[in-house]
PDB file of C-alpha atoms in Angstrom:
ATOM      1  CA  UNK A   1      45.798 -19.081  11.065  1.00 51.00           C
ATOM      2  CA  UNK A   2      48.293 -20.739  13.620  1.00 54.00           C
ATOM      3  CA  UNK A   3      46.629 -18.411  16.678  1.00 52.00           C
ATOM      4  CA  UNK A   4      42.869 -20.100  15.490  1.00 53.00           C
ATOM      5  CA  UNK A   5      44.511 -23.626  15.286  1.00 49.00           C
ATOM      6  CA  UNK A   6      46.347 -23.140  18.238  1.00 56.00           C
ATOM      7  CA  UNK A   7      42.870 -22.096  20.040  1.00 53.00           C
ATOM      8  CA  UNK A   8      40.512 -24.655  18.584  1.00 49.00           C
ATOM      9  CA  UNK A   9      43.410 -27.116  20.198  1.00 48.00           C
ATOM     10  CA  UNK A  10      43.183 -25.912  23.192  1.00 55.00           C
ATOM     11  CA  UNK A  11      38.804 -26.198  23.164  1.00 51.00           C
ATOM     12  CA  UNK A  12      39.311 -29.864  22.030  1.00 47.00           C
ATOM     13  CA  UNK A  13      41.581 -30.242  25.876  1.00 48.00           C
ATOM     14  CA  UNK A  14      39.139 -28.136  27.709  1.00 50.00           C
ATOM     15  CA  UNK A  15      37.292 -30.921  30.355  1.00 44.00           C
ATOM     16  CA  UNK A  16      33.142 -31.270  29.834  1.00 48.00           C
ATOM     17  CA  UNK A  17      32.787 -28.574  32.715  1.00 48.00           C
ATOM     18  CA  UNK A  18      34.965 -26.350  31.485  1.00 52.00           C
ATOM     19  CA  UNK A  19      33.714 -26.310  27.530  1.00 56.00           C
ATOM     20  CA  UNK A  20      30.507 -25.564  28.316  1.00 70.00           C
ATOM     21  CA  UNK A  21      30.561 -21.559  27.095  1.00 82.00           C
ATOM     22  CA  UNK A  22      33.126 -19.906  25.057  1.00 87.00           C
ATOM     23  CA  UNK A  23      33.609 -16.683  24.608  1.00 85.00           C
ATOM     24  CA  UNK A  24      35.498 -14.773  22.160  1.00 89.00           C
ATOM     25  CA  UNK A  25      36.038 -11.112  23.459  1.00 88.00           C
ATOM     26  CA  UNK A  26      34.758 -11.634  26.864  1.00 89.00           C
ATOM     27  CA  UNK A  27      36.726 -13.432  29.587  1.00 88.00           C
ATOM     28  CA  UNK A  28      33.009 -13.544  30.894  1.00 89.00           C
ATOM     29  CA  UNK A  29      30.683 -15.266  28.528  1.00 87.00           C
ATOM     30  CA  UNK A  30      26.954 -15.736  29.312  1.00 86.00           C
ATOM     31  CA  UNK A  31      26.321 -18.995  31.184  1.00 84.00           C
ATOM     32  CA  UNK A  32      23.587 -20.127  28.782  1.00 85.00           C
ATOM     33  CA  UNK A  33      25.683 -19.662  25.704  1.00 85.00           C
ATOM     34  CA  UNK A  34      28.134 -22.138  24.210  1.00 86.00           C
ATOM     35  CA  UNK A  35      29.292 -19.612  22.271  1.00 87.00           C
ATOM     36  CA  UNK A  36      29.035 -15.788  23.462  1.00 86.00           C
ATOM     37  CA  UNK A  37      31.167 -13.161  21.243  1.00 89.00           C
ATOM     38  CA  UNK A  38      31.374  -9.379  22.449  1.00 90.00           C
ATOM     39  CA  UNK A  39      32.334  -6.984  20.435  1.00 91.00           C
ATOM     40  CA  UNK A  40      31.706  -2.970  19.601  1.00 90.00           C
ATOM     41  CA  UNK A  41      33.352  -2.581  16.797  1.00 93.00           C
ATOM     42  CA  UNK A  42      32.962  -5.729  14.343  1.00 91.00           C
ATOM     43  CA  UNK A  43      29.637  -8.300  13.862  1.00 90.00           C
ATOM     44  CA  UNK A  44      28.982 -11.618  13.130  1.00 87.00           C
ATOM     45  CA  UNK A  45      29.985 -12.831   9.593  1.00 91.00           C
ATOM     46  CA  UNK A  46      28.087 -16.216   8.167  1.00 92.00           C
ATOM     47  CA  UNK A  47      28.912 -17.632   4.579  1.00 94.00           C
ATOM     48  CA  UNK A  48      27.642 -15.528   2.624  1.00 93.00           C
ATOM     49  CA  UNK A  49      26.202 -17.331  -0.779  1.00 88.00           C
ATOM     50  CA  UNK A  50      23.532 -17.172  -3.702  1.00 83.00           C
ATOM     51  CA  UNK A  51      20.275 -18.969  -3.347  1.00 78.00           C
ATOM     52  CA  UNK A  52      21.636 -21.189  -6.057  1.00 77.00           C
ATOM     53  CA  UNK A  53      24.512 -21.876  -3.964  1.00 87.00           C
ATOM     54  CA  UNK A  54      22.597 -22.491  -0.430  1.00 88.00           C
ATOM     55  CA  UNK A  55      20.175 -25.192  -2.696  1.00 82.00           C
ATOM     56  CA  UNK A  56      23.102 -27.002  -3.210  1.00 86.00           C
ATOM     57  CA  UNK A  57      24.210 -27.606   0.687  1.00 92.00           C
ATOM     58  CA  UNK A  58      24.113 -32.033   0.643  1.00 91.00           C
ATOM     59  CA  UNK A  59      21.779 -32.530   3.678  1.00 91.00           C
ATOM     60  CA  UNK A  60      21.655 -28.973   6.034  1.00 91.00           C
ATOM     61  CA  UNK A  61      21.244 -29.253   9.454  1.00 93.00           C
ATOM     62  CA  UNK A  62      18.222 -27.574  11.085  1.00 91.00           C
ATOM     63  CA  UNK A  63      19.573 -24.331  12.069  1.00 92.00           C
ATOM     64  CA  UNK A  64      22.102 -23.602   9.672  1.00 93.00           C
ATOM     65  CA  UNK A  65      22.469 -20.561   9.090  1.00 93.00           C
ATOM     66  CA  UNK A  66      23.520 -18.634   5.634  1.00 94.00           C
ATOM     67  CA  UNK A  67      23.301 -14.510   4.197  1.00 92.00           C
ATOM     68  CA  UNK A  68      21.362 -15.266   0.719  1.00 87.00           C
ATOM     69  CA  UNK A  69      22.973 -12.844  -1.310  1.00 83.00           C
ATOM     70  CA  UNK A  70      19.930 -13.139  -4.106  1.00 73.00           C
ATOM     71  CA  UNK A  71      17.177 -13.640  -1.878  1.00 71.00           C
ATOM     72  CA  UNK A  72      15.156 -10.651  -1.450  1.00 63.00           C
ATOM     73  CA  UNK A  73      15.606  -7.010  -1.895  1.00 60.00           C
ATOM     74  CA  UNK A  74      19.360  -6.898  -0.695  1.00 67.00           C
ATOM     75  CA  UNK A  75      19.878 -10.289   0.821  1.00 78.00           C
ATOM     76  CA  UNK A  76      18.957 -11.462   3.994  1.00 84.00           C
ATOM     77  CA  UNK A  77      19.764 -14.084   6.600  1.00 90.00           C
ATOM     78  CA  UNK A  78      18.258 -17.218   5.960  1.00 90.00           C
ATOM     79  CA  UNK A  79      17.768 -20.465   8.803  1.00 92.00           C
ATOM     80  CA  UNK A  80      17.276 -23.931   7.472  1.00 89.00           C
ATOM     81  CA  UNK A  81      14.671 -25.035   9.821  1.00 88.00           C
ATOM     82  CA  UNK A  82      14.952 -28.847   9.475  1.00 86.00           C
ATOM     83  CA  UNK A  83      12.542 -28.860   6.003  1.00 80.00           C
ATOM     84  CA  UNK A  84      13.152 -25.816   4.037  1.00 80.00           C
ATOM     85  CA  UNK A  85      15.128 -22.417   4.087  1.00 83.00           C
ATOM     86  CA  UNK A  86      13.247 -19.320   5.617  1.00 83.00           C
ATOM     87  CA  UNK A  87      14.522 -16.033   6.188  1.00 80.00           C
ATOM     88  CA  UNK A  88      14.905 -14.684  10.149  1.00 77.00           C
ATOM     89  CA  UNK A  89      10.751 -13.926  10.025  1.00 71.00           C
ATOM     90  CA  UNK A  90       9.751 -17.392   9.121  1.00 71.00           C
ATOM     91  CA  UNK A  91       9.150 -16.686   5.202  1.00 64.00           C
ATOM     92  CA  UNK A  92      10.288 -19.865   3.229  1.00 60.00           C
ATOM     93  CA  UNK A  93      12.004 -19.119  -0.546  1.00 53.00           C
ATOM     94  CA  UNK A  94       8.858 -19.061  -1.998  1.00 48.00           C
ATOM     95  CA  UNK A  95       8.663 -15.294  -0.541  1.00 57.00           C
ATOM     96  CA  UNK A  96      11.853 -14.471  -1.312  1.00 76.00           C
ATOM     97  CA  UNK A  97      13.247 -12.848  -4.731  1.00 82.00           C
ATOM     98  CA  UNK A  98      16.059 -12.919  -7.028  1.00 86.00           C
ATOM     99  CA  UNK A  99      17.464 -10.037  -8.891  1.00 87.00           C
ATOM    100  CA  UNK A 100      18.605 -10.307 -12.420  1.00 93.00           C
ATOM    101  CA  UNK A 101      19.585  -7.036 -14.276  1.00 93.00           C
ATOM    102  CA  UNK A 102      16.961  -4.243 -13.561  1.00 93.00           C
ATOM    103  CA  UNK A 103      14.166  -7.029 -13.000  1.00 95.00           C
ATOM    104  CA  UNK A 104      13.307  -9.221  -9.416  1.00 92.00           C
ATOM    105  CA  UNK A 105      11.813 -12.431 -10.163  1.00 94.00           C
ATOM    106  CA  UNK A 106      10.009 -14.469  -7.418  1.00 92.00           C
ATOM    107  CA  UNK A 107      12.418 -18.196  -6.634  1.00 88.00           C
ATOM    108  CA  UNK A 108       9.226 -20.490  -6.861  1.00 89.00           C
ATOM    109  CA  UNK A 109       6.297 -20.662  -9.277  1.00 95.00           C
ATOM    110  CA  UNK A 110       2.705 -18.775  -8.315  1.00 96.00           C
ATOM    111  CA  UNK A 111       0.685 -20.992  -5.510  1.00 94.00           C
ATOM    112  CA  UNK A 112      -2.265 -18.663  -5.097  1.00 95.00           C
ATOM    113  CA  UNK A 113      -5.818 -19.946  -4.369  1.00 97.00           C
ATOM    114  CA  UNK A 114      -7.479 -16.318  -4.882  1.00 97.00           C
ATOM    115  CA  UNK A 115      -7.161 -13.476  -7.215  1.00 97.00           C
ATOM    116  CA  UNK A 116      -5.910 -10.064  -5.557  1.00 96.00           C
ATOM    117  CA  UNK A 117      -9.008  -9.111  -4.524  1.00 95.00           C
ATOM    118  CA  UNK A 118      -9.838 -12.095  -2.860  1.00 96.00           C
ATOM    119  CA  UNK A 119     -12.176 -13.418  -4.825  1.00 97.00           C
ATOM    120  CA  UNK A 120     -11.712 -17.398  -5.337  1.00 98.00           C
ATOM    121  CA  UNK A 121      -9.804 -19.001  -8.667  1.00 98.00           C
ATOM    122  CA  UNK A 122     -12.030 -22.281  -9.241  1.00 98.00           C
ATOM    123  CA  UNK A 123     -10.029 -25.411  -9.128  1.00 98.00           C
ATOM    124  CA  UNK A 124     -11.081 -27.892 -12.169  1.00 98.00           C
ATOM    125  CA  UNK A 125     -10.040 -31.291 -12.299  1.00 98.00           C
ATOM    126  CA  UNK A 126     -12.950 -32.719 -14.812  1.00 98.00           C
ATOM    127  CA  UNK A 127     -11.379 -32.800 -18.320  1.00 98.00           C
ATOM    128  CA  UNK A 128     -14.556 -32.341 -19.878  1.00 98.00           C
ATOM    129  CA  UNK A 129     -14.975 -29.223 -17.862  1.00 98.00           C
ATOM    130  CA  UNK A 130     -11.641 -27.488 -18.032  1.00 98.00           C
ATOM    131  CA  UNK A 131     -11.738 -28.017 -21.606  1.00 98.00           C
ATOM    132  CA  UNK A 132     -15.090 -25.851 -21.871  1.00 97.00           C
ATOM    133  CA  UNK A 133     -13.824 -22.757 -20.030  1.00 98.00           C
ATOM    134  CA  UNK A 134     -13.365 -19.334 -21.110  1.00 97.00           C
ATOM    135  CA  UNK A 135     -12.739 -18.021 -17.445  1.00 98.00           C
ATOM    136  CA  UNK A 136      -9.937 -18.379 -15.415  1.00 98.00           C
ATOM    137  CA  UNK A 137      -8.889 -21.725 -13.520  1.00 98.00           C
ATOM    138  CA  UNK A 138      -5.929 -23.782 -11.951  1.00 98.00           C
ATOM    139  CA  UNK A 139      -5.094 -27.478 -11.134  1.00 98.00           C
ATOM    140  CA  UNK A 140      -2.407 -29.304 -10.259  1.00 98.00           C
ATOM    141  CA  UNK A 141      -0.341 -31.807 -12.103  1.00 98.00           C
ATOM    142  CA  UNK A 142      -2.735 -35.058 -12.665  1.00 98.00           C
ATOM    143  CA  UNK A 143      -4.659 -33.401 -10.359  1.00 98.00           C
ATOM    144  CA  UNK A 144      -2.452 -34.511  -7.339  1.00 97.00           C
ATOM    145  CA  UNK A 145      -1.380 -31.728  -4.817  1.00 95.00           C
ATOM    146  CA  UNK A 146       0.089 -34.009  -2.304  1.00 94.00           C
ATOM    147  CA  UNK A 147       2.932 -35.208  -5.004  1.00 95.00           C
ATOM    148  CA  UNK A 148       3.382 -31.714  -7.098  1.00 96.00           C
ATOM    149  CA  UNK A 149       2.068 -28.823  -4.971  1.00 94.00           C
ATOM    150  CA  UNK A 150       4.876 -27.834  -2.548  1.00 89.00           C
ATOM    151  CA  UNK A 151       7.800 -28.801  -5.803  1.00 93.00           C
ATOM    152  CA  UNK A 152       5.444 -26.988  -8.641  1.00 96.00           C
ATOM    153  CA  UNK A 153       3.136 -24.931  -7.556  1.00 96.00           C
ATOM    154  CA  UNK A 154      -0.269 -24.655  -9.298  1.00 98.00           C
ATOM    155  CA  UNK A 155      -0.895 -24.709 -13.297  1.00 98.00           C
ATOM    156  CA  UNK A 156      -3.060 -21.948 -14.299  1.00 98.00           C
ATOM    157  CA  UNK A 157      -4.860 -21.312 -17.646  1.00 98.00           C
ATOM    158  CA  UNK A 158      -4.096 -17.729 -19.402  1.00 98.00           C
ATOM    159  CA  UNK A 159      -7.360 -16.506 -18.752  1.00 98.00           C
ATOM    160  CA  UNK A 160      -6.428 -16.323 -14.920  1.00 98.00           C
ATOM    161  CA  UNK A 161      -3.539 -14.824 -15.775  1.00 98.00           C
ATOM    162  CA  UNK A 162      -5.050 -12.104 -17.507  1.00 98.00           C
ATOM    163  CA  UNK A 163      -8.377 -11.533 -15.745  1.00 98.00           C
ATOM    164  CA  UNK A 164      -8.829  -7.935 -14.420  1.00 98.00           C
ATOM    165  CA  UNK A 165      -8.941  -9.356 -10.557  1.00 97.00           C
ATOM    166  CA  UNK A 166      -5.014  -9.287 -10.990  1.00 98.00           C
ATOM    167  CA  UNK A 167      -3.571 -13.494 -10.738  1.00 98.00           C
ATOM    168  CA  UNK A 168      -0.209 -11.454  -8.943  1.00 97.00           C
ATOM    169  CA  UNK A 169       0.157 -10.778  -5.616  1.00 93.00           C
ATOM    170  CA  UNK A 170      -0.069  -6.914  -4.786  1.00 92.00           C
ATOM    171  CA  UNK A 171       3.499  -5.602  -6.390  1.00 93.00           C
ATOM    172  CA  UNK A 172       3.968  -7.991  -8.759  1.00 96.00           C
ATOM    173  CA  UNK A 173       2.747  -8.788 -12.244  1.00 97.00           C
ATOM    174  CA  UNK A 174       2.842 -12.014 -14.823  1.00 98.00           C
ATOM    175  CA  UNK A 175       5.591 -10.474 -17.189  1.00 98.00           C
ATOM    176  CA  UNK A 176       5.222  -9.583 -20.574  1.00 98.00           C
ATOM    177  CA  UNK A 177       6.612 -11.020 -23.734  1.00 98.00           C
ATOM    178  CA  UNK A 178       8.846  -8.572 -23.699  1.00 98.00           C
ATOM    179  CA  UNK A 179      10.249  -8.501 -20.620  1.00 98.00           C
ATOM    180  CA  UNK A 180      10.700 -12.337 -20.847  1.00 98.00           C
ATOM    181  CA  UNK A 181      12.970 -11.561 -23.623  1.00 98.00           C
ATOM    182  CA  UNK A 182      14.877  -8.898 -21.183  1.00 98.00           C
ATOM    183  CA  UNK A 183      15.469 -11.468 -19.327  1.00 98.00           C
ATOM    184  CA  UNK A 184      16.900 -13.748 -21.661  1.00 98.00           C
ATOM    185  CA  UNK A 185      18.914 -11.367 -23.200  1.00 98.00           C
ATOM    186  CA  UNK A 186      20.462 -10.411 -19.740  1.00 97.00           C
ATOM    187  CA  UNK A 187      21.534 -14.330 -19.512  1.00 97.00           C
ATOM    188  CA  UNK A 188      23.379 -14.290 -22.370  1.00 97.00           C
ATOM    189  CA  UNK A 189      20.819 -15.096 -25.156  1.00 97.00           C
ATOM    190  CA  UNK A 190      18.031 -17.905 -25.771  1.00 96.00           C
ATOM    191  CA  UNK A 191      20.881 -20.498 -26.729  1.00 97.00           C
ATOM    192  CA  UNK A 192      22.145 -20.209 -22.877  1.00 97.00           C
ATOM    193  CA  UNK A 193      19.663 -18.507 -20.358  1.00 98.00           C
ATOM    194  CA  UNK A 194      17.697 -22.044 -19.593  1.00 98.00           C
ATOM    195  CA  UNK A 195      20.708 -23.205 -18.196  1.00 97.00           C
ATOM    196  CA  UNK A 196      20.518 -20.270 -15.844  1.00 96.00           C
ATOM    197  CA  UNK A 197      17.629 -20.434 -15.423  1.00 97.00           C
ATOM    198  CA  UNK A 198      17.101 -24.047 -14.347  1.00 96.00           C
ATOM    199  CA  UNK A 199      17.239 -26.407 -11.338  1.00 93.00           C
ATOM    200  CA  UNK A 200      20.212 -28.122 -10.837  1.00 93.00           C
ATOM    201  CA  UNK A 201      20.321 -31.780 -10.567  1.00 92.00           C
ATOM    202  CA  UNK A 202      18.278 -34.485 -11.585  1.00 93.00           C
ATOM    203  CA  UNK A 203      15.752 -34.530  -8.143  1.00 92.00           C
ATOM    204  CA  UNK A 204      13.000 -32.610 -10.288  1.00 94.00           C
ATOM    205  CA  UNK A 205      14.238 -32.532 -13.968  1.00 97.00           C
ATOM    206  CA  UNK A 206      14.804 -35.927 -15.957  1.00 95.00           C
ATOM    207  CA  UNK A 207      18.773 -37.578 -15.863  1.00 91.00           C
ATOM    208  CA  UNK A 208      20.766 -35.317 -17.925  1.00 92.00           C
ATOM    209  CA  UNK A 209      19.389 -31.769 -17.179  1.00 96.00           C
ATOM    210  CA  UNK A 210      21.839 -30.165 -20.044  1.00 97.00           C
ATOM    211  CA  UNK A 211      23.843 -26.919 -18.855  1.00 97.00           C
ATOM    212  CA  UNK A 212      21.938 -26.644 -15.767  1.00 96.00           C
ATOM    213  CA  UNK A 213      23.408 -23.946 -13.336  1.00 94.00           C
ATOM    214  CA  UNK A 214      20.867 -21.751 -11.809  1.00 92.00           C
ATOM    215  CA  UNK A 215      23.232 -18.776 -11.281  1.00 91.00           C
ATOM    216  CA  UNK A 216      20.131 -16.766 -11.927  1.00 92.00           C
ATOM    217  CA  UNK A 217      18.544 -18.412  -8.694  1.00 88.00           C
ATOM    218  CA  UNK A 218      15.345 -18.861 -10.443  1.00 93.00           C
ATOM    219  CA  UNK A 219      15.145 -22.217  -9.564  1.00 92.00           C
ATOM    220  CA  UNK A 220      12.895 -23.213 -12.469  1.00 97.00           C
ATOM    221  CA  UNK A 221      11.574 -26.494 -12.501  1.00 96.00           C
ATOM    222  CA  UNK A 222       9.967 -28.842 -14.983  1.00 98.00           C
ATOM    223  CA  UNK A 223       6.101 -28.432 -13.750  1.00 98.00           C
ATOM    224  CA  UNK A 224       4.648 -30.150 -16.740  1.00 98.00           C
ATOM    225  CA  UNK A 225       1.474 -28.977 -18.790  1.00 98.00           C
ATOM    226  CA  UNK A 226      -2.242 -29.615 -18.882  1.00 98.00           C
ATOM    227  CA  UNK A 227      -3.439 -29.763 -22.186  1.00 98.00           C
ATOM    228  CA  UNK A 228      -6.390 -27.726 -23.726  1.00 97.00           C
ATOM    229  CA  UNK A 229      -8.392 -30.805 -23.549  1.00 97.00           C
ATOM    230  CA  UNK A 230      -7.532 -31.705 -20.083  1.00 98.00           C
ATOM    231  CA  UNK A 231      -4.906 -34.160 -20.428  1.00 98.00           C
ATOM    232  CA  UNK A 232      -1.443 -33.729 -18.666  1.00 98.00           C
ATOM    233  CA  UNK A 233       1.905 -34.248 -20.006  1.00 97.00           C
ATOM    234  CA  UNK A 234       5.500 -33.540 -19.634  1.00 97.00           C
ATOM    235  CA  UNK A 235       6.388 -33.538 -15.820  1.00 97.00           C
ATOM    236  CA  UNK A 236      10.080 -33.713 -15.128  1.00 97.00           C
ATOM    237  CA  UNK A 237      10.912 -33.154 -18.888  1.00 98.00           C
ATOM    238  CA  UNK A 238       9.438 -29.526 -19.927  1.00 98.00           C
ATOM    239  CA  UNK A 239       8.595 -25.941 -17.641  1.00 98.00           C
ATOM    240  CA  UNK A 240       6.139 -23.996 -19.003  1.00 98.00           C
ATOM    241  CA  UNK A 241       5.654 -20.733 -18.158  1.00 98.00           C
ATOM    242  CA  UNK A 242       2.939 -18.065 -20.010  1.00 98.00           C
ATOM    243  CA  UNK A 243       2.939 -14.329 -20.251  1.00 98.00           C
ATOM    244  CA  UNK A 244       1.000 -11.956 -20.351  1.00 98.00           C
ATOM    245  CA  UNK A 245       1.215 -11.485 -24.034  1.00 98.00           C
ATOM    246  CA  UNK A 246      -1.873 -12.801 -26.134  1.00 98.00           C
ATOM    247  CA  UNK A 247      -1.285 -14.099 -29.550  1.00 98.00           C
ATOM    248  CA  UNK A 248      -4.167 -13.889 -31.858  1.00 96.00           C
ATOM    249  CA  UNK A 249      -7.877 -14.085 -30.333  1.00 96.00           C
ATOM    250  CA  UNK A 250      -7.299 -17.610 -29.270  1.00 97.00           C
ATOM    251  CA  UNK A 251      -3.543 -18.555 -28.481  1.00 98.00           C
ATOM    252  CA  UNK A 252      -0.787 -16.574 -26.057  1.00 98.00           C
ATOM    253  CA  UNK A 253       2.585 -16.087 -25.732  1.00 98.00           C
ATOM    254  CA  UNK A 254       4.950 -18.699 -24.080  1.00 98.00           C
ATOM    255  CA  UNK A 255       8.362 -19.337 -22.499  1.00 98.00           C
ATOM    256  CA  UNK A 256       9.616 -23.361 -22.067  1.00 98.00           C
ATOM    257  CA  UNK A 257      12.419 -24.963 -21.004  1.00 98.00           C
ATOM    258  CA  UNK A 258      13.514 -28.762 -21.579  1.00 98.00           C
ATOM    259  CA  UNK A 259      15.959 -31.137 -19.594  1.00 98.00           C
ATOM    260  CA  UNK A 260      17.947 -32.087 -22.587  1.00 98.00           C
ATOM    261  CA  UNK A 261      19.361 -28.221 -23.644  1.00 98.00           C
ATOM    262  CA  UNK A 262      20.235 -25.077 -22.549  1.00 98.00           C
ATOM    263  CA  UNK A 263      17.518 -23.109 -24.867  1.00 98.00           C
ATOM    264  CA  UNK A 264      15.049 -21.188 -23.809  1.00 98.00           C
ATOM    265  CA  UNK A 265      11.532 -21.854 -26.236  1.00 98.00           C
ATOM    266  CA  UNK A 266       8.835 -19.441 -27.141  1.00 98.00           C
ATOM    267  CA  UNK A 267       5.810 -19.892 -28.933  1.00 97.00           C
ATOM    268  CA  UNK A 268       1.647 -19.406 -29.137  1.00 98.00           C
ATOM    269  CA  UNK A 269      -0.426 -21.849 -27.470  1.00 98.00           C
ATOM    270  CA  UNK A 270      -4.037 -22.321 -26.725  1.00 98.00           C
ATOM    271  CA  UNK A 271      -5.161 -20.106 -23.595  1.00 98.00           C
ATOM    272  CA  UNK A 272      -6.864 -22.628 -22.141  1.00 98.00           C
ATOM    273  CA  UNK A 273      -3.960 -24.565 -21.664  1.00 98.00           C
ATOM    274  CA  UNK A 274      -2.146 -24.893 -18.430  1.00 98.00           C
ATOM    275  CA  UNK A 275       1.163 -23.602 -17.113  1.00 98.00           C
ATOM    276  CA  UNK A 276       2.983 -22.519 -14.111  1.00 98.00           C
ATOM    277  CA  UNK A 277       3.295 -18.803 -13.790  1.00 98.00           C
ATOM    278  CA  UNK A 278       6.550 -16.853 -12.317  1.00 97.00           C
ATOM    279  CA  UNK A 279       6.090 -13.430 -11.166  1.00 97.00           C
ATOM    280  CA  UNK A 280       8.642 -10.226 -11.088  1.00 94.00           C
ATOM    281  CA  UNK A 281       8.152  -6.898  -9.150  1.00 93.00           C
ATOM    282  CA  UNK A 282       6.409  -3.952 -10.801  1.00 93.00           C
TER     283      UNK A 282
END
C-alpha cells in the first residue's frame, strides 16, 4: 500500500510534459496512451460487481468501465456510454441476462414489435377496439411511448403471449406458472422474492418501495396495467407480469408486485388485459 501511495505521489509532482503517459511494466509506454500497462503474466482487473450493484453507481461517467458479474451467460465487461450500460459489442442491458438458480431471466421487460417469425403484433390504442380482441396486441402505458417505452417496455395482452408465432425472441420463452413459482421459491419464498426482485429506489416505483434490493438483478419495475376495457392504471405502484399459464377458457395466470411490500402476488385475470412480459432462456 505505501509503494502505490508513494507512486501516485510522485505522478501528482510529475510536470504537464512529463505526465502525459504512464506506464506500469514498461519503462517505454506508448506515446498515445496515458496509461500503457505491459505485462505476460497477469491482466487487467476492473470492479467487478452485479448488475444490481453497477445500477446503483450515483451519476457514471461515459466510459466507465465495470465486469457485470450477472449480466449474461458468465459475465461480461460492460462500458457506460454516457446514457446507458452496454456490454464491449454495443448491446445495452436490455440484451443482457441474469442468472438465478438453474433459470436466466432477461434484465428488462419484452420490447418486441413482431412475433418470431416476423410477422407484425398490431399496436391498439382505441379502447373500444382493444377491448373487442381475441388476437394478440400491445400498447404502451396511456398510449405514450416517448414517457414509458425505453423505462417499461411494451404491455401485451395474453393472447400475444400465447399465439403459435412465438411473442419470445428465438431461445427464450414467456415462463410458465410453474417456473414463476421456481423462481420464487429460489428467492426465499413469496413473502420475500419481490424485494429481490424489484428496482431499487423510488425513480420508477412510488416513495417507499418496501424491501427493495434487486440482488436478483431483475430489475423489475412498476409498468402499470391496461385494463380489459382499455383503461390504464397503476404506473409506478404495481408490475404485472403474465405467464404462460391459462386459467379457465377466459382468464390466465399472473405474477404482481407492489411498492408498499415485499410479496410477490398471483392470480387469474382476463386475457385481454395488458401486462409487461419477462422472458428466461429455454
Amino acid at each position: 500500500m505505501k509503494v502505490f501511495l508513494s507512486f501516485v505521489v510522485s505522478l501528482l509532482f510529475l510536470l504537464p510534459s512529463q505526465a502525459q503517459t504512464v506506464g506500469i511494466g514498461t519503462t517505454t509506454p506508448h506515446a498515445s496512451a496515458q496509461l500503457d500497462i505491459s505485462s505476460s503474466s497477469k491482466g487487467f482487473l476492473p470492479p467487478r460487481m452485479t448488475g444490481a450493484q453497477r445500477d446503483a453507481i450515483v451519476n457514471p461517467p461515459a466510459g466507465l468501465m465495470i465486469w457485470c458479474t450477472n449480466c449474461s451467460l458468465a459475465g461480461e465487461m460492460q462500458v457506460f456510454n454516457g446514457s446507458q450500460w452496454t456490454n464491449m459489442i454495443g448491446a445495452t442491458k436490455s440484451e443482457t441476462e441474469t442468472q438465478i438458480c438453474n433459470q436466466r431471466w432477461k434484465m428488462q421487460n419484452l420490447d418486441v414489435t413482431t412475433y418470431r417469425n416476423g410477422d407484425p403484433i398490431p399496436k391498439v390504442t382505441d379502447n373500444a377496439a382493444w377491448s373487442a380482441l381475441s388476437t394478440g396486441a400491445y400498447c404502451y402505458y396511456n398510449n405514450d411511448s416517448a414517457t414509458y417505452a425505453a423505462i417499461y417496455g411494451k404491455l401485451y395482452n395474453w393472447y400475444a403471449v400465447t399465439d403459435p408465432r412465438g411473442l419470445a425472441p428465438a431461445g427464450f420463452h414467456v415462463p410458465s406458472e410453474a417456473e414463476w413459482v421456481a423462481l420464487e421459491t429460489c428467492l426465499g419464498g413469496t413473502s420475500a422474492a419481490g424485494g429481490a426482485l424489484k428496482d431499487t429506489g423510488n425513480l420508477h416505483w412510488q416513495t417507499l418501495n418496501v424491501g427493495a434490493t434487486n440482488s436478483s438483478g431483475v430489475t423489475a419495475r412498476p409498468a402499470g396495467v391496461r385494463s380489459f376495457d382499455g383503461s390504464f392504471y397503476f404506473i409506478n405502484i404495481y408490475g404485472t407480469w403474465w405467464s404462460s399459464t391459462a386459467s379457465g377458457s377466459v382468464d390466465a395466470r399472473f405474477r404482481r408486485l407492489s411498492y408498499a411490500t415485499t410479496l410477490v402476488f398471483d392470480g387469474s385475470q382476463n386475457r385481454r388485459d395488458a401486462y409487461s412480459v419477462r422472458v428466461l432462456r429455454d
